[in-house]
Amino acid sequence: MIRKSRVLVAGTAVLALALTAACGGNDDSNGNETTTKAEFNAALTKVFNPSDKKGGTIRMANAGDWDTLDPGETYYGYSWDFLRLYGRSLVMFKPAPGKGSNELVPDLAESLGTPSDGGKTWTYKIRKGVKYEDGTEVKAADVKYAVLRSTDKETFPNGPAYFEAFLNLPDGYKGPYKSKGMNTDQAISTPDDYTIVFHLKQAFGGFDYMAQLSQTVPVPEAKDTGAKYKEHVISSGPYMFDQNNLGKNFSLKRNPNWDASTDPNRKALPDRYEVALNVNADDIDNRLISGDLDVDVVGTGVQPAALGRVVGDPALKAQTDNPVLARLWYTSINPTVAPLDNIECRKAVLYAEDRTGYQTAYGGPLAGGDIATTLLPPAIPGYQKFDLYPAGPDNKGDLAKAKEALTKCGQPNGFATNMAYRAERPKEKATAEALQQSLARVGIKLTLKPYPQGDYFSAYAGNPPFVVKNKLGLLTNGWGADWNDGFGFLSQMVDSRVIRETGGSSNTSVRIPEVDTMLDQAIVETDADKRNAMWGAIDKRVMEEAVIMPGIDAKSLMIRPKNLTNVFISEAYGMYDYLSLGVA
Amino acid sequence: MASDAFLEVRDLRISFPTDDGLVRSVDGLTFTLERGKTLGIVGESGSGKSVTSLGILGLHNRRNAEVSGEIWLDGQELVGASPDTVRGLRGNKMAMIFQDPLSSMHPYYTVGAQIVEAYRVHNRVSKQVARKHAIDMLGRVGIPQPDRRVDDYPHQFSGGMRQRAMIAMALVNDPELLIADEPTTALDVTVQAQILDLMHSLQEEFDSALIIITHDLGVVAELSDDVLVMYGGKCVEYGPATTIFEQPEHPYTWGLLGSMPRMDRPNLDRLSPIPGLPPSMINLPSGCAFHPRCAYEPRTGGLATTLTPELVPAAGGRHLVRCHLPAQERRRIWTDEVKPELEA
Amino acid sequence: MITYIIRRLFAAVVLLFIVSAVTFAIFYLVPRLAGATPETLATRYVGRAATPETVSLIAHKLGFYDPIWVQYGRWIKGIFVGADYNLGASVDHCPAPCFGYSFITREPVWPDLVDRLPVTLSLAVGASILWAVFGVSIGAVSALRRGSLLDRTAMGFSLAGVSLPIFFTGMIGLLVFSYTLKWTAVGGSYTPFTQNPADWFYSLLLPWIVLALQFSAQYARLTRAGMLETMGEDYIRTARAKGLPERAVTTRHGLRAALTPILTIFGLDVGLLLGGAVLTETVFSLPGLGKYAIDAITNNDLPKVLGVTLMAAFFVIIANLIVDLLYAVVDPRVRLG
């Protein structure tokens, strides 16, 4: 499956390189490397404080509310990371440090999916003897039901929409609630209790990634209460819900019906998990530092308030990890707005950019991220390192090249255009201001246009007629993959067919027919190595068109749990792996 | 040296240090008062008459007032006495009636409660007993249906009723010295007369000494045995009421008499107020404080502007006056110039 | 008196309607006027990369296609007769008073409000007792010892107390007393009184102190100013003239009168707090109405915002009414009618 074929080097900036050496340097980690030395990035590629000691309680806190605990609808990486404690999907990311976590391993299924019909049909065998918290056995029909219910977007509007897009569902099918009794075997069939077959409308080579979505976590139909199911999810994993006070807190206790012999991936060390919701974010940091809390479950790193304190104190810094995430903060360059319809003008923008300004705007190399020159972050299989628009040795831009491009474009003295950003996001504002300054060096005059983030894509920056009318040549943007693979990362970002005239898409600038074709070819490829190479090619092709200015690959600075064992960063989730933690 | 008089004030000085200098509100005041007698202290606002009364009761602000001299009340000196001693006498042996009965009574307590409180401070009795006493007092000051009105709040009383209640409160402990500061100023004319009558009859009944402080000589004329006229913190004329009204020797007193509204003189338009304004206490005029407003100042040959006149005996026994005009001249001006004018 | 109360309650109901209509308009009408369509409104309540079908499905489900007055009417109707909500697997009936269903969590709002009120109530009552006692006594003593070292120290502290925001004092308090000294509970450890009174007290102690600190400062200054004013009143001189001991003069006569305006402010402050002590609840992660409101606003969760706004407005209105009634009791000059 996913194997690394080349050494990955994260980032281009020397500073960033030094800071992330541990991240990119250890490419064939197999999850067995361990360490007990508390130092910066100790848990990035190694298992910190390995232990098999059972018992204890892990205390977690979330600065906001959980989007939902329902496996059919939850759509956050941290939630998927956590959900594996109480739910078993067909396939899962391997609980291993660093790159090892990008490997898919079977969970509820006995093995990874078997493709047939050129990748249009995928078959999984389900393990026997896996039981729900009430002791009943998990059957193939439960997985089928779980997937089908998740396609009811009136009930679960926030969930991922991959299954309804790819499954060969009958026309007019509205999910098991409204289309009760409709035969759905043309989409998912269950020849026996332990076999489930997915029938797709078109071939999809990376279907195992879809099979790892929490939407394949089995849901017993008899216990399903629709939108209320989140109040009591029936566990198929090692832990089950003890208390669940929506919006306030919940706790997990051991599921007595979980059988370790059916589950090679989970250690299930602690006796309990306690999660507090809607906790003050700054307070979370303080409690992590003092040891009154184990994990900031959202896993986005420390708040600005604590950042200086953590970085400035060597003892505290040794208690942190700094992973690069599969999230790119970038700027769309819209070819629909003159004179950016001319590729040379777009190139001028790229050459004139001061990349260090972008990085500083996002909080620098530690809390912000590494300077990116490609769309794909290093964490995504298929990532190729290249830099089509070198910014000079100091990364502050190549003004000569920029002027040259401007001349070719017919705008030797520069031009004026507008730049949109989300008004509520100070980092995007800082980015826009940094760009305003750096582009001014070659005469490109930016006028900054803040828009409310709630409607940023639906009504403003993601609304093509609005973009043209208001001459939004540049707009700040960001994208994170739903899973670490080229499809998950690129499909929404560079496929021109996701752009809608009514707005709502975060792709606003990439309209390259050739890229669409390349995407279609890559999607159906079932050979992972070939497929990954194709993602890299798409990345390069988009960059050639100069319609995206890659900003930074996001990083986060996380406070390592003081009192826990088996701590390591899962690159698949870009945060600590919640499945393996134990209490010291 | 102890005093034989019931109340004797000797060289009383009350001053307040301010950022702009020392304000001598009361500057060397001396007088005596016997039981059953009434002293009227007359002057414009700021003349020091109210400060004098507060000083006697020990109600001046102890933190920023400087007091010297002696106050002898029934053989006891008060200036040097402890605050607690004075407090024990206050409301008990000596009581006070204030000018504005509305603002002087607590708006949140019933009239009865306030009288009861005054009684119980100095008498260890139950509330019921005190209440009966309060009702009794209200009846004696002429409040109809006192057993019902006792539970009314001050704002439910009319102005005259409030002043009666105030008097009831002051008299509840049978004080031997009663000080009334402008007791009728806030009242209309007919009520004024009633209140004055009431005070007079109560004084006779209780045989108390009474000090009436007023800017209105008319009030004094009806009640007082003695009159003390104050100007700029000093006594300018002091003597028996009859003398002061018949043979006043100070130009200021003449002015007061001229501006006095009198029942027997309905043509009020002929009132002639004293020209000019009362002096600033921070910056008193040199010499005789009254000289800038005095029509007769030129006749002193410049003395009045430079030298402060002494309080000296005038004609007719206990009569004292503080004026640079020669004695003969004063009497002549009164008889030939002022008196005919007033009676015209 | 009774007719007065009835009239005031009636006015309160009208006022609540107005508040709800204005809140509704802010969240619905203003975006519409700014050019938002039902679909753009619905986009906030669907997942990333939702299809246009999903968006229109949700816009329909949330009723965004109906005219605004129909939407408002439906919401009002829910309060009186309840509403039904399709959960997919079943239909949930939300009995009156149904303040609608959250767009985000898709839970009925009313049980949330009922659930969170005790937290805010605990916070407000505890803190208000603290600040009333400390603020008023410090202010009164300061006024009586005006200019003294004590007065200047107290007023200096209270200036700091007024100026320092709660998120600052709160974080410092947590850092020092909870994390370093371990004297008080860490943030987010609220325990209901009914569950364990001792834990309840322990978890609220620091929030009480921090919230009371801010208000104490304000009340100390108010009391001091009020005392200085009343101690100059004629009736204070009368009280002294009666021969009352100074302590009785200051408390029974001075403080009593000075407290009346403070009582008004106190009632309104407590009323406001009951609607949610936003900053304190946020800093200490207390699941009260204030935290609820802030989360609802952050998430654009209109039904929650509406519900909590109405609740807050209700408390303010009731507090106003109680203050007015109390005022009539405290100050006999005030006649209600």
mmCIF file of C-alpha atoms in Angstrom, chain A residues 71 81 96 108 153 185 189 195 205 212 215 217 237 295 319 321 356 417 446 458 484 532 552 556:
data_model
loop_
_atom_site.group_PDB
_atom_site.id
_atom_site.type_symbol
_atom_site.label_atom_id
_atom_site.label_comp_id
_atom_site.label_asym_id
_atom_site.label_seq_id
_atom_site.Cartn_x
_atom_site.Cartn_y
_atom_site.Cartn_z
ATOM 1 C CA PRO A 71 -19.736 8.512 13.480
ATOM 2 C CA ASP A 81 -8.728 10.220 15.853
ATOM 3 C CA ALA A 96 2.161 4.524 14.705
ATOM 4 C CA LEU A 108 -13.288 -4.109 11.474
ATOM 5 C CA LYS A 153 -27.893 14.968 4.349
ATOM 6 C CA ASP A 185 -27.992 -3.711 -3.169
ATOM 7 C CA SER A 189 -24.566 -5.598 -0.953
ATOM 8 C CA THR A 195 -19.024 -9.764 3.696
ATOM 9 C CA GLY A 205 -8.558 3.550 -6.699
ATOM 10 C CA GLN A 212 -11.475 4.331 6.956
ATOM 11 C CA GLN A 215 -19.061 6.576 8.455
ATOM 12 C CA VAL A 217 -18.356 2.434 11.878
ATOM 13 C CA GLY A 237 -14.617 -0.337 20.215
ATOM 14 C CA VAL A 295 -4.695 16.499 26.137
ATOM 15 C CA GLN A 319 7.632 19.327 26.626
ATOM 16 C CA ASP A 321 6.075 18.652 19.702
ATOM 17 C CA THR A 356 9.038 35.094 4.968
ATOM 18 C CA THR A 417 -5.973 44.759 -7.956
ATOM 19 C CA LEU A 446 -3.195 45.782 -3.584
ATOM 20 C CA SER A 458 -20.721 31.349 -0.297
ATOM 21 C CA ASN A 484 -3.629 12.296 3.822
ATOM 22 C CA ASN A 532 0.758 9.023 -5.912
ATOM 23 C CA ILE A 552 2.852 27.811 4.281
ATOM 24 C CA SER A 556 1.267 23.426 15.333
#
